[in-house]
Amino acid sequence: MASIWLIGVVAFLAIIPAGKGDGLSDNFYGESCPSAEATIQRVVEKYMAMDRTLAAPLLRMNFHDCFVRGCDGSVLLNSTANNKAEKEAIPNQSLRGFNVIDDVKEEVEKICPGVVSCADIIALVARDAVVVGSGGPSWSVKTGRRDGVISREIEASNNIPSPFFNFSQLQNSFASKGLDVKDLTVLSGGHTIGVGLCNFFSNRLYNFTGKGDMDPSLNTTYAQFLKTKCPNLADNTTIVPMDPSSPLTFDNHYYTNLEAKMGLFQSDAALLTNYAANGFVDEQLDQDSFFENFKNSMQKMIEVQVLTGTAGQIRRQCAFVN
């Protein structure tokens, strides 16, 4: 995503049946808060005008939310004295954009108190940020999600796909959310915007198998470039664009980079190790196809295990349960 959902640790997967978005609908707030989506878009436009780099982390936040307990806004909750929340997990420590969500929530609460969920806000903000901030495709966001009240660090560590995953681990992770190999391949294209920390790929440069070697699947010229950015295995602060040619533009360069053996993470390169995924990579070399497929897979992902009806709550503040 991630990107997206990018930074994690290799962990056991919690397999939870995926919901199908029952209870969501188009224009859910049509009567209860008719200006909600326009208000959200206006706030997103304000932030994108100030900092386009926020598009990638806001998209990533959407992925990370949906991969833990479904798309219920649990990634936004703060830790308490008795509980470490998802924010504390390694995959989420580098998330940015919580201030955008809080600002959106504050503006929506002014016009419709207690109506619009934080879970819906995450989904709508991610879509609008990609469109406005990076020129990416728009996708339909059905609304009506309600907010979860549980957020646990261990569940984020166990469920968010790691940049160190091989293909089987990636496939299992996505399958646990009701997403198939095509969804995996297409949603990985979210890595066309955003950055990655050196320590989540530098093993590929300096110590891939524990013998001081380089990952043989990595383009040698690209590897030498990465070494100039990440001089050693200990660097855990430097960031590198995931798509060096157009890091702020949502396009299909991620796939041309992949085919040139220039995927940044091990999890990116893993897509080329599976016959079906490799075929889907080829399909995304046509940008129109990629945009259409990304739209469809995003619509599928954001309806995973949602809370609707009377489940959960509508949080008054996104960082705290009511």
PDB file of C-alpha atoms in Angstrom:
ATOM      1  CA  MET A   1       0.000   0.000   0.000  1.00  0.00           C
ATOM      2  CA  ALA A   2       2.753   0.087   2.147  1.00  0.00           C
ATOM      3  CA  SER A   3       3.756   2.767   0.852  1.00  0.00           C
ATOM      4  CA  ILE A   4       2.090   1.355   1.976  1.00  0.00           C
ATOM      5  CA  TRP A   5       1.836  -0.842   5.138  1.00  0.00           C
ATOM      6  CA  LEU A   6       5.437  -1.139   4.169  1.00  0.00           C
ATOM      7  CA  ILE A   7       7.319  -1.360   7.356  1.00  0.00           C
ATOM      8  CA  GLY A   8       6.875  -4.340   9.601  1.00  0.00           C
ATOM      9  CA  VAL A   9       8.441  -7.370  11.176  1.00  0.00           C
ATOM     10  CA  VAL A  10       8.151 -10.963  10.027  1.00  0.00           C
ATOM     11  CA  ALA A  11       5.347 -12.286  12.183  1.00  0.00           C
ATOM     12  CA  PHE A  12       2.823 -15.015  12.434  1.00  0.00           C
ATOM     13  CA  LEU A  13      -0.425 -14.213  10.679  1.00  0.00           C
ATOM     14  CA  ALA A  14      -3.727 -13.996  12.482  1.00  0.00           C
ATOM     15  CA  ILE A  15      -6.248 -15.539  10.121  1.00  0.00           C
ATOM     16  CA  ILE A  16      -9.610 -13.823  10.507  1.00  0.00           C
ATOM     17  CA  PRO A  17     -12.534 -14.322   8.142  1.00  0.00           C
ATOM     18  CA  ALA A  18     -13.018 -11.258   5.979  1.00  0.00           C
ATOM     19  CA  GLY A  19     -16.326  -9.446   5.932  1.00  0.00           C
ATOM     20  CA  LYS A  20     -17.920  -8.278   2.697  1.00  0.00           C
ATOM     21  CA  GLY A  21     -18.857  -4.729   3.541  1.00  0.00           C
ATOM     22  CA  ASP A  22     -22.476  -5.542   4.388  1.00  0.00           C
ATOM     23  CA  GLY A  23     -24.239  -2.432   5.647  1.00  0.00           C
ATOM     24  CA  LEU A  24     -22.168   0.044   3.623  1.00  0.00           C
ATOM     25  CA  SER A  25     -23.840   2.171   0.982  1.00  0.00           C
ATOM     26  CA  ASP A  26     -23.259   4.984  -1.468  1.00  0.00           C
ATOM     27  CA  ASN A  27     -24.065   8.400  -0.006  1.00  0.00           C
ATOM     28  CA  PHE A  28     -24.644   6.952   3.485  1.00  0.00           C
ATOM     29  CA  TYR A  29     -24.514  10.468   4.949  1.00  0.00           C
ATOM     30  CA  GLY A  30     -26.826  11.947   2.308  1.00  0.00           C
ATOM     31  CA  GLU A  31     -29.461  12.869   4.886  1.00  0.00           C
ATOM     32  CA  SER A  32     -27.583  12.826   8.189  1.00  0.00           C
ATOM     33  CA  CYS A  33     -24.605  14.927   7.024  1.00  0.00           C
ATOM     34  CA  PRO A  34     -24.944  15.879   3.347  1.00  0.00           C
ATOM     35  CA  SER A  35     -21.848  18.102   3.242  1.00  0.00           C
ATOM     36  CA  ALA A  36     -19.565  15.592   4.982  1.00  0.00           C
ATOM     37  CA  GLU A  37     -17.637  14.385   1.944  1.00  0.00           C
ATOM     38  CA  ALA A  38     -17.219  17.901   0.521  1.00  0.00           C
ATOM     39  CA  THR A  39     -15.904  19.070   3.885  1.00  0.00           C
ATOM     40  CA  ILE A  40     -13.429  16.186   4.021  1.00  0.00           C
ATOM     41  CA  GLN A  41     -12.207  16.924   0.510  1.00  0.00           C
ATOM     42  CA  ARG A  42     -11.751  20.591   1.326  1.00  0.00           C
ATOM     43  CA  VAL A  43      -9.518  19.824   4.312  1.00  0.00           C
ATOM     44  CA  VAL A  44      -7.497  17.303   2.295  1.00  0.00           C
ATOM     45  CA  GLU A  45      -6.999  19.878  -0.473  1.00  0.00           C
ATOM     46  CA  LYS A  46      -5.681  22.331   2.119  1.00  0.00           C
ATOM     47  CA  TYR A  47      -3.079  19.865   3.357  1.00  0.00           C
ATOM     48  CA  MET A  48      -2.067  18.683  -0.111  1.00  0.00           C
ATOM     49  CA  ALA A  49      -1.448  22.299  -1.125  1.00  0.00           C
ATOM     50  CA  MET A  50       1.002  22.556   1.765  1.00  0.00           C
ATOM     51  CA  ASP A  51       2.649  19.128   1.539  1.00  0.00           C
ATOM     52  CA  ARG A  52       2.063  16.647  -1.295  1.00  0.00           C
ATOM     53  CA  THR A  53       4.260  14.057   0.426  1.00  0.00           C
ATOM     54  CA  LEU A  54       1.338  13.402   2.800  1.00  0.00           C
ATOM     55  CA  ALA A  55      -0.558  11.507   0.086  1.00  0.00           C
ATOM     56  CA  ALA A  56       1.541   8.358   0.492  1.00  0.00           C
ATOM     57  CA  PRO A  57       1.335   8.057   4.305  1.00  0.00           C
ATOM     58  CA  LEU A  58      -2.405   8.730   4.278  1.00  0.00           C
ATOM     59  CA  LEU A  59      -2.882   5.924   1.750  1.00  0.00           C
ATOM     60  CA  ARG A  60      -0.615   3.721   3.850  1.00  0.00           C
ATOM     61  CA  MET A  61      -2.646   4.513   6.978  1.00  0.00           C
ATOM     62  CA  ASN A  62      -5.730   3.174   5.196  1.00  0.00           C
ATOM     63  CA  PHE A  63      -3.933  -0.107   4.436  1.00  0.00           C
ATOM     64  CA  HIS A  64      -2.654  -0.460   7.968  1.00  0.00           C
ATOM     65  CA  ASP A  65      -6.076   0.196   9.431  1.00  0.00           C
ATOM     66  CA  CYS A  66      -7.824  -2.367   7.245  1.00  0.00           C
ATOM     67  CA  PHE A  67      -5.254  -5.112   7.836  1.00  0.00           C
ATOM     68  CA  VAL A  68      -5.881  -5.059  11.607  1.00  0.00           C
ATOM     69  CA  ARG A  69      -9.441  -5.830  12.767  1.00  0.00           C
ATOM     70  CA  GLY A  70     -10.704  -4.605   9.419  1.00  0.00           C
ATOM     71  CA  CYS A  71     -11.364  -0.990   8.427  1.00  0.00           C
ATOM     72  CA  ASP A  72     -12.536   0.226  11.833  1.00  0.00           C
ATOM     73  CA  GLY A  73     -10.311   3.197  12.623  1.00  0.00           C
ATOM     74  CA  SER A  74      -8.437   1.249  15.294  1.00  0.00           C
ATOM     75  CA  VAL A  75      -5.075   2.512  13.969  1.00  0.00           C
ATOM     76  CA  LEU A  76      -6.024   5.983  15.215  1.00  0.00           C
ATOM     77  CA  LEU A  77      -6.509   5.071  18.878  1.00  0.00           C
ATOM     78  CA  ASN A  78      -3.919   6.156  21.438  1.00  0.00           C
ATOM     79  CA  SER A  79      -2.386   3.807  23.974  1.00  0.00           C
ATOM     80  CA  THR A  80      -3.738   3.818  27.509  1.00  0.00           C
ATOM     81  CA  ALA A  81      -2.162   2.989  30.863  1.00  0.00           C
ATOM     82  CA  ASN A  82      -3.288  -0.614  30.461  1.00  0.00           C
ATOM     83  CA  ASN A  83      -2.895  -1.123  26.711  1.00  0.00           C
ATOM     84  CA  LYS A  84      -0.361  -0.497  23.968  1.00  0.00           C
ATOM     85  CA  ALA A  85      -2.304   0.497  20.857  1.00  0.00           C
ATOM     86  CA  GLU A  86      -1.594  -0.246  17.189  1.00  0.00           C
ATOM     87  CA  LYS A  87       0.304   3.038  16.875  1.00  0.00           C
ATOM     88  CA  GLU A  88       3.077   1.525  19.026  1.00  0.00           C
ATOM     89  CA  ALA A  89       3.744  -1.394  16.667  1.00  0.00           C
ATOM     90  CA  ILE A  90       6.899  -1.185  14.531  1.00  0.00           C
ATOM     91  CA  PRO A  91       4.936  -1.091  11.240  1.00  0.00           C
ATOM     92  CA  ASN A  92       3.005   1.960  12.479  1.00  0.00           C
ATOM     93  CA  GLN A  93       5.723   3.967  14.201  1.00  0.00           C
ATOM     94  CA  SER A  94       6.547   5.711  10.932  1.00  0.00           C
ATOM     95  CA  LEU A  95       2.949   6.581  10.021  1.00  0.00           C
ATOM     96  CA  ARG A  96       2.234  10.257   9.348  1.00  0.00           C
ATOM     97  CA  GLY A  97      -0.907  12.255   8.811  1.00  0.00           C
ATOM     98  CA  PHE A  98      -2.785  11.749  12.064  1.00  0.00           C
ATOM     99  CA  ASN A  99      -3.088  15.543  12.282  1.00  0.00           C
ATOM    100  CA  VAL A 100      -4.927  15.546   8.958  1.00  0.00           C
ATOM    101  CA  ILE A 101      -7.438  13.004  10.240  1.00  0.00           C
ATOM    102  CA  ASP A 102      -7.910  14.977  13.462  1.00  0.00           C
ATOM    103  CA  ASP A 103      -8.470  18.208  11.539  1.00  0.00           C
ATOM    104  CA  VAL A 104     -10.993  16.524   9.241  1.00  0.00           C
ATOM    105  CA  LYS A 105     -12.824  15.059  12.221  1.00  0.00           C
ATOM    106  CA  GLU A 106     -12.954  18.432  13.963  1.00  0.00           C
ATOM    107  CA  GLU A 107     -14.426  20.128  10.884  1.00  0.00           C
ATOM    108  CA  VAL A 108     -17.012  17.387  10.343  1.00  0.00           C
ATOM    109  CA  GLU A 109     -18.004  17.445  14.015  1.00  0.00           C
ATOM    110  CA  LYS A 110     -18.750  21.156  13.688  1.00  0.00           C
ATOM    111  CA  ILE A 111     -21.434  20.524  11.098  1.00  0.00           C
ATOM    112  CA  CYS A 112     -22.685  17.052  12.133  1.00  0.00           C
ATOM    113  CA  PRO A 113     -21.728  16.101  15.697  1.00  0.00           C
ATOM    114  CA  GLY A 114     -21.477  12.373  16.371  1.00  0.00           C
ATOM    115  CA  VAL A 115     -22.448  11.298  12.846  1.00  0.00           C
ATOM    116  CA  VAL A 116     -19.384  10.566  10.695  1.00  0.00           C
ATOM    117  CA  SER A 117     -17.064   7.768  11.811  1.00  0.00           C
ATOM    118  CA  CYS A 118     -13.288   7.979  11.963  1.00  0.00           C
ATOM    119  CA  ALA A 119     -13.161   4.735   9.971  1.00  0.00           C
ATOM    120  CA  ASP A 120     -15.027   6.371   7.088  1.00  0.00           C
ATOM    121  CA  ILE A 121     -12.821   9.446   7.376  1.00  0.00           C
ATOM    122  CA  ILE A 122      -9.650   7.354   6.911  1.00  0.00           C
ATOM    123  CA  ALA A 123     -11.066   5.748   3.768  1.00  0.00           C
ATOM    124  CA  LEU A 124     -12.274   9.027   2.263  1.00  0.00           C
ATOM    125  CA  VAL A 125      -9.103  10.941   3.139  1.00  0.00           C
ATOM    126  CA  ALA A 126      -6.881   8.257   1.548  1.00  0.00           C
ATOM    127  CA  ARG A 127      -8.856   8.401  -1.688  1.00  0.00           C
ATOM    128  CA  ASP A 128      -8.902  12.206  -1.837  1.00  0.00           C
ATOM    129  CA  ALA A 129      -5.194  12.478  -0.944  1.00  0.00           C
ATOM    130  CA  VAL A 130      -4.194  10.154  -3.793  1.00  0.00           C
ATOM    131  CA  VAL A 131      -6.339  12.046  -6.293  1.00  0.00           C
ATOM    132  CA  VAL A 132      -5.487  15.582  -5.180  1.00  0.00           C
ATOM    133  CA  GLY A 133      -1.937  15.069  -3.953  1.00  0.00           C
ATOM    134  CA  SER A 134      -0.490  12.647  -6.505  1.00  0.00           C
ATOM    135  CA  GLY A 135      -2.790  12.642  -9.539  1.00  0.00           C
ATOM    136  CA  GLY A 136      -3.913   9.086  -8.943  1.00  0.00           C
ATOM    137  CA  PRO A 137      -7.205   7.400  -9.783  1.00  0.00           C
ATOM    138  CA  SER A 138     -10.398   7.935  -7.829  1.00  0.00           C
ATOM    139  CA  TRP A 139     -12.373   5.019  -6.455  1.00  0.00           C
ATOM    140  CA  SER A 140     -15.810   4.603  -4.957  1.00  0.00           C
ATOM    141  CA  VAL A 141     -15.912   4.716  -1.152  1.00  0.00           C
ATOM    142  CA  LYS A 142     -19.131   3.306   0.245  1.00  0.00           C
ATOM    143  CA  THR A 143     -19.713   4.661   3.735  1.00  0.00           C
ATOM    144  CA  GLY A 144     -21.412   3.566   6.919  1.00  0.00           C
ATOM    145  CA  ARG A 145     -18.416   2.119   8.769  1.00  0.00           C
ATOM    146  CA  ARG A 146     -18.446   2.406  12.527  1.00  0.00           C
ATOM    147  CA  ASP A 147     -15.444   2.739  14.798  1.00  0.00           C
ATOM    148  CA  GLY A 148     -13.868  -0.087  16.736  1.00  0.00           C
ATOM    149  CA  VAL A 149     -12.984   0.261  20.403  1.00  0.00           C
ATOM    150  CA  ILE A 150     -10.041  -2.172  20.548  1.00  0.00           C
ATOM    151  CA  SER A 151      -6.500  -1.409  19.366  1.00  0.00           C
ATOM    152  CA  ARG A 152      -3.606  -3.719  20.254  1.00  0.00           C
ATOM    153  CA  GLU A 153       0.053  -3.390  19.327  1.00  0.00           C
ATOM    154  CA  ILE A 154       0.552  -7.150  18.942  1.00  0.00           C
ATOM    155  CA  GLU A 155      -2.289  -7.439  16.437  1.00  0.00           C
ATOM    156  CA  ALA A 156      -0.703  -4.795  14.212  1.00  0.00           C
ATOM    157  CA  SER A 157       2.663  -6.563  14.371  1.00  0.00           C
ATOM    158  CA  ASN A 158       1.018  -9.875  13.510  1.00  0.00           C
ATOM    159  CA  ASN A 159      -1.179  -8.715  10.653  1.00  0.00           C
ATOM    160  CA  ILE A 160       0.506  -5.925   8.688  1.00  0.00           C
ATOM    161  CA  PRO A 161       2.564  -7.387   5.813  1.00  0.00           C
ATOM    162  CA  SER A 162       6.309  -6.957   6.246  1.00  0.00           C
ATOM    163  CA  PRO A 163       8.767  -5.631   3.646  1.00  0.00           C
ATOM    164  CA  PHE A 164      10.798  -8.750   4.385  1.00  0.00           C
ATOM    165  CA  PHE A 165       8.010 -11.159   3.395  1.00  0.00           C
ATOM    166  CA  ASN A 166       8.458 -13.724   0.652  1.00  0.00           C
ATOM    167  CA  PHE A 167       5.628 -14.411  -1.772  1.00  0.00           C
ATOM    168  CA  SER A 168       3.964 -17.165   0.261  1.00  0.00           C
ATOM    169  CA  GLN A 169       3.851 -14.936   3.333  1.00  0.00           C
ATOM    170  CA  LEU A 170       2.388 -12.079   1.309  1.00  0.00           C
ATOM    171  CA  GLN A 171      -0.205 -14.335  -0.301  1.00  0.00           C
ATOM    172  CA  ASN A 172      -1.273 -15.735   3.073  1.00  0.00           C
ATOM    173  CA  SER A 173      -1.493 -12.267   4.576  1.00  0.00           C
ATOM    174  CA  PHE A 174      -3.725 -10.947   1.819  1.00  0.00           C
ATOM    175  CA  ALA A 175      -5.811 -14.128   1.664  1.00  0.00           C
ATOM    176  CA  SER A 176      -6.595 -13.731   5.364  1.00  0.00           C
ATOM    177  CA  LYS A 177      -8.362 -10.496   4.404  1.00  0.00           C
ATOM    178  CA  GLY A 178     -10.221 -11.982   1.449  1.00  0.00           C
ATOM    179  CA  LEU A 179      -7.798 -10.486  -1.087  1.00  0.00           C
ATOM    180  CA  ASP A 180      -6.306 -12.540  -3.931  1.00  0.00           C
ATOM    181  CA  VAL A 181      -3.030 -12.530  -5.867  1.00  0.00           C
ATOM    182  CA  LYS A 182      -4.270  -9.869  -8.271  1.00  0.00           C
ATOM    183  CA  ASP A 183      -5.225  -7.613  -5.360  1.00  0.00           C
ATOM    184  CA  LEU A 184      -1.806  -8.197  -3.812  1.00  0.00           C
ATOM    185  CA  THR A 185      -0.013  -7.298  -7.031  1.00  0.00           C
ATOM    186  CA  VAL A 186      -2.178  -4.273  -7.785  1.00  0.00           C
ATOM    187  CA  LEU A 187      -2.242  -2.834  -4.276  1.00  0.00           C
ATOM    188  CA  SER A 188       1.540  -3.164  -4.092  1.00  0.00           C
ATOM    189  CA  GLY A 189       1.507  -0.537  -6.831  1.00  0.00           C
ATOM    190  CA  GLY A 190       0.737   1.975  -4.102  1.00  0.00           C
ATOM    191  CA  HIS A 191       4.516   1.938  -3.649  1.00  0.00           C
ATOM    192  CA  THR A 192       4.686   4.240  -6.659  1.00  0.00           C
ATOM    193  CA  ILE A 193       4.481   7.092  -4.122  1.00  0.00           C
ATOM    194  CA  GLY A 194       6.217   7.426  -0.802  1.00  0.00           C
ATOM    195  CA  VAL A 195       9.497   6.465   0.820  1.00  0.00           C
ATOM    196  CA  GLY A 196      11.126   3.594   2.677  1.00  0.00           C
ATOM    197  CA  LEU A 197      13.606   3.577   5.559  1.00  0.00           C
ATOM    198  CA  CYS A 198      17.070   2.182   4.816  1.00  0.00           C
ATOM    199  CA  ASN A 199      16.934  -0.432   7.557  1.00  0.00           C
ATOM    200  CA  PHE A 200      14.011  -2.163   5.864  1.00  0.00           C
ATOM    201  CA  PHE A 201      15.924  -2.983   2.706  1.00  0.00           C
ATOM    202  CA  SER A 202      19.659  -2.494   3.434  1.00  0.00           C
ATOM    203  CA  ASN A 203      20.071  -6.206   4.161  1.00  0.00           C
ATOM    204  CA  ARG A 204      19.549  -6.671   0.418  1.00  0.00           C
ATOM    205  CA  LEU A 205      22.603  -4.479  -0.149  1.00  0.00           C
ATOM    206  CA  TYR A 206      25.038  -5.754   2.457  1.00  0.00           C
ATOM    207  CA  ASN A 207      24.018  -9.027   4.088  1.00  0.00           C
ATOM    208  CA  PHE A 208      21.225 -10.770   2.217  1.00  0.00           C
ATOM    209  CA  THR A 209      21.957 -14.363   3.300  1.00  0.00           C
ATOM    210  CA  GLY A 210      24.094 -13.554   6.339  1.00  0.00           C
ATOM    211  CA  LYS A 211      27.350 -13.832   4.416  1.00  0.00           C
ATOM    212  CA  GLY A 212      27.933 -10.180   3.575  1.00  0.00           C
ATOM    213  CA  ASP A 213      26.366 -10.590   0.154  1.00  0.00           C
ATOM    214  CA  MET A 214      23.896  -8.649  -1.996  1.00  0.00           C
ATOM    215  CA  ASP A 215      20.474  -9.846  -3.113  1.00  0.00           C
ATOM    216  CA  PRO A 216      21.128 -11.289  -6.599  1.00  0.00           C
ATOM    217  CA  SER A 217      17.615 -10.295  -7.711  1.00  0.00           C
ATOM    218  CA  LEU A 218      18.446  -6.588  -7.267  1.00  0.00           C
ATOM    219  CA  ASN A 219      19.616  -4.511 -10.224  1.00  0.00           C
ATOM    220  CA  THR A 220      23.340  -3.893  -9.587  1.00  0.00           C
ATOM    221  CA  THR A 221      23.296  -0.278 -10.800  1.00  0.00           C
ATOM    222  CA  TYR A 222      20.285   0.465  -8.600  1.00  0.00           C
ATOM    223  CA  ALA A 223      21.993  -1.304  -5.696  1.00  0.00           C
ATOM    224  CA  GLN A 224      25.056   0.926  -6.043  1.00  0.00           C
ATOM    225  CA  PHE A 225      22.780   3.986  -6.025  1.00  0.00           C
ATOM    226  CA  LEU A 226      21.043   2.738  -2.867  1.00  0.00           C
ATOM    227  CA  LYS A 227      24.409   2.203  -1.184  1.00  0.00           C
ATOM    228  CA  THR A 228      25.167   5.889  -1.637  1.00  0.00           C
ATOM    229  CA  LYS A 229      21.980   6.664   0.289  1.00  0.00           C
ATOM    230  CA  CYS A 230      22.283   3.888   2.878  1.00  0.00           C
ATOM    231  CA  PRO A 231      25.986   3.425   3.672  1.00  0.00           C
ATOM    232  CA  ASN A 232      25.578   0.675   6.256  1.00  0.00           C
ATOM    233  CA  LEU A 233      23.167  -1.737   7.919  1.00  0.00           C
ATOM    234  CA  ALA A 234      22.859   0.459  10.998  1.00  0.00           C
ATOM    235  CA  ASP A 235      21.171   3.404   9.237  1.00  0.00           C
ATOM    236  CA  ASN A 236      17.585   3.519  10.527  1.00  0.00           C
ATOM    237  CA  THR A 237      16.771   7.160   9.791  1.00  0.00           C
ATOM    238  CA  THR A 238      17.532   7.813   6.108  1.00  0.00           C
ATOM    239  CA  ILE A 239      14.606   7.578   3.702  1.00  0.00           C
ATOM    240  CA  VAL A 240      14.705   6.678   0.016  1.00  0.00           C
ATOM    241  CA  PRO A 241      11.935   7.168  -2.582  1.00  0.00           C
ATOM    242  CA  MET A 242      10.270   3.885  -3.545  1.00  0.00           C
ATOM    243  CA  ASP A 243       9.899   5.148  -7.109  1.00  0.00           C
ATOM    244  CA  PRO A 244      13.055   7.177  -7.790  1.00  0.00           C
ATOM    245  CA  SER A 245      11.812   8.591 -11.101  1.00  0.00           C
ATOM    246  CA  SER A 246       8.488  10.073  -9.908  1.00  0.00           C
ATOM    247  CA  PRO A 247       8.081   9.686  -6.118  1.00  0.00           C
ATOM    248  CA  LEU A 248       5.217  12.203  -5.821  1.00  0.00           C
ATOM    249  CA  THR A 249       3.233  11.082  -8.877  1.00  0.00           C
ATOM    250  CA  PHE A 250       0.841   8.165  -8.821  1.00  0.00           C
ATOM    251  CA  ASP A 251       1.708   6.246 -12.002  1.00  0.00           C
ATOM    252  CA  ASN A 252       2.675   2.742 -13.095  1.00  0.00           C
ATOM    253  CA  HIS A 253       6.440   3.247 -12.784  1.00  0.00           C
ATOM    254  CA  TYR A 254       6.450   0.832  -9.844  1.00  0.00           C
ATOM    255  CA  TYR A 255       5.926  -2.000 -12.347  1.00  0.00           C
ATOM    256  CA  THR A 256       8.504  -0.812 -14.869  1.00  0.00           C
ATOM    257  CA  ASN A 257      10.919  -0.564 -11.948  1.00  0.00           C
ATOM    258  CA  LEU A 258      10.008  -4.086 -10.851  1.00  0.00           C
ATOM    259  CA  GLU A 259      10.697  -5.512 -14.286  1.00  0.00           C
ATOM    260  CA  ALA A 260      14.069  -3.753 -14.243  1.00  0.00           C
ATOM    261  CA  LYS A 261      14.776  -5.474 -10.880  1.00  0.00           C
ATOM    262  CA  MET A 262      14.460  -2.159  -9.086  1.00  0.00           C
ATOM    263  CA  GLY A 263      11.814  -3.010  -6.499  1.00  0.00           C
ATOM    264  CA  LEU A 264      12.978  -1.476  -3.217  1.00  0.00           C
ATOM    265  CA  PHE A 265      11.795  -4.094  -0.746  1.00  0.00           C
ATOM    266  CA  GLN A 266      12.156  -7.843  -0.668  1.00  0.00           C
ATOM    267  CA  SER A 267       8.349  -7.973  -0.671  1.00  0.00           C
ATOM    268  CA  ASP A 268       8.340  -6.036  -3.954  1.00  0.00           C
ATOM    269  CA  ALA A 269      10.825  -8.359  -5.637  1.00  0.00           C
ATOM    270  CA  ALA A 270       8.799 -11.319  -4.349  1.00  0.00           C
ATOM    271  CA  LEU A 271       6.034 -10.543  -6.860  1.00  0.00           C
ATOM    272  CA  LEU A 272       8.335 -11.694  -9.661  1.00  0.00           C
ATOM    273  CA  THR A 273       8.842 -15.099  -8.026  1.00  0.00           C
ATOM    274  CA  ASN A 274       5.252 -16.221  -8.645  1.00  0.00           C
ATOM    275  CA  TYR A 275       3.898 -17.017 -12.102  1.00  0.00           C
ATOM    276  CA  ALA A 276       0.439 -15.506 -11.557  1.00  0.00           C
ATOM    277  CA  ALA A 277       1.740 -12.363  -9.860  1.00  0.00           C
ATOM    278  CA  ASN A 278       4.321 -11.924 -12.600  1.00  0.00           C
ATOM    279  CA  GLY A 279       1.518 -11.954 -15.153  1.00  0.00           C
ATOM    280  CA  PHE A 280      -0.377  -9.309 -13.202  1.00  0.00           C
ATOM    281  CA  VAL A 281       2.791  -7.183 -13.074  1.00  0.00           C
ATOM    282  CA  ASP A 282       2.894  -7.293 -16.879  1.00  0.00           C
ATOM    283  CA  GLU A 283      -0.763  -6.224 -17.026  1.00  0.00           C
ATOM    284  CA  GLN A 284      -0.043  -3.079 -14.985  1.00  0.00           C
ATOM    285  CA  LEU A 285       2.542  -1.886 -17.519  1.00  0.00           C
ATOM    286  CA  ASP A 286      -0.461  -0.278 -19.197  1.00  0.00           C
ATOM    287  CA  GLN A 287      -1.247   2.672 -16.939  1.00  0.00           C
ATOM    288  CA  ASP A 288      -4.960   2.735 -17.759  1.00  0.00           C
ATOM    289  CA  SER A 289      -5.208  -0.924 -16.751  1.00  0.00           C
ATOM    290  CA  PHE A 290      -3.309  -0.236 -13.532  1.00  0.00           C
ATOM    291  CA  PHE A 291      -5.571   2.655 -12.576  1.00  0.00           C
ATOM    292  CA  GLU A 292      -8.709   0.604 -13.222  1.00  0.00           C
ATOM    293  CA  ASN A 293      -7.361  -2.392 -11.325  1.00  0.00           C
ATOM    294  CA  PHE A 294      -6.138  -0.276  -8.416  1.00  0.00           C
ATOM    295  CA  LYS A 295      -9.557   1.322  -8.128  1.00  0.00           C
ATOM    296  CA  ASN A 296     -11.241  -2.097  -7.998  1.00  0.00           C
ATOM    297  CA  SER A 297      -8.808  -3.591  -5.482  1.00  0.00           C
ATOM    298  CA  MET A 298      -9.021  -0.552  -3.213  1.00  0.00           C
ATOM    299  CA  GLN A 299     -12.807  -0.751  -3.217  1.00  0.00           C
ATOM    300  CA  LYS A 300     -12.474  -4.393  -2.204  1.00  0.00           C
ATOM    301  CA  MET A 301      -9.888  -3.787   0.515  1.00  0.00           C
ATOM    302  CA  ILE A 302     -11.683  -0.922   2.250  1.00  0.00           C
ATOM    303  CA  GLU A 303     -14.721  -3.131   2.847  1.00  0.00           C
ATOM    304  CA  VAL A 304     -12.780  -5.792   4.780  1.00  0.00           C
ATOM    305  CA  GLN A 305     -14.330  -6.724   8.158  1.00  0.00           C
ATOM    306  CA  VAL A 306     -16.150  -3.428   8.596  1.00  0.00           C
ATOM    307  CA  LEU A 307     -18.372  -2.632  11.563  1.00  0.00           C
ATOM    308  CA  THR A 308     -21.822  -1.385  10.587  1.00  0.00           C
ATOM    309  CA  GLY A 309     -25.303  -1.000  12.050  1.00  0.00           C
ATOM    310  CA  THR A 310     -25.089  -0.895  15.840  1.00  0.00           C
ATOM    311  CA  ALA A 311     -21.625  -2.444  16.123  1.00  0.00           C
ATOM    312  CA  GLY A 312     -18.829  -0.271  17.478  1.00  0.00           C
ATOM    313  CA  GLN A 313     -19.428   3.459  17.953  1.00  0.00           C
ATOM    314  CA  ILE A 314     -18.977   6.862  16.321  1.00  0.00           C
ATOM    315  CA  ARG A 315     -15.979   8.296  18.154  1.00  0.00           C
ATOM    316  CA  ARG A 316     -16.156  11.947  19.094  1.00  0.00           C
ATOM    317  CA  GLN A 317     -12.361  12.131  18.901  1.00  0.00           C
ATOM    318  CA  CYS A 318     -10.521   9.666  16.702  1.00  0.00           C
ATOM    319  CA  ALA A 319      -7.706   8.979  19.173  1.00  0.00           C
ATOM    320  CA  PHE A 320     -10.014   8.001  22.038  1.00  0.00           C
ATOM    321  CA  VAL A 321     -12.991   5.741  22.592  1.00  0.00           C
ATOM    322  CA  ASN A 322     -16.102   7.519  23.837  1.00  0.00           C
TER     323      ASN A 322
END
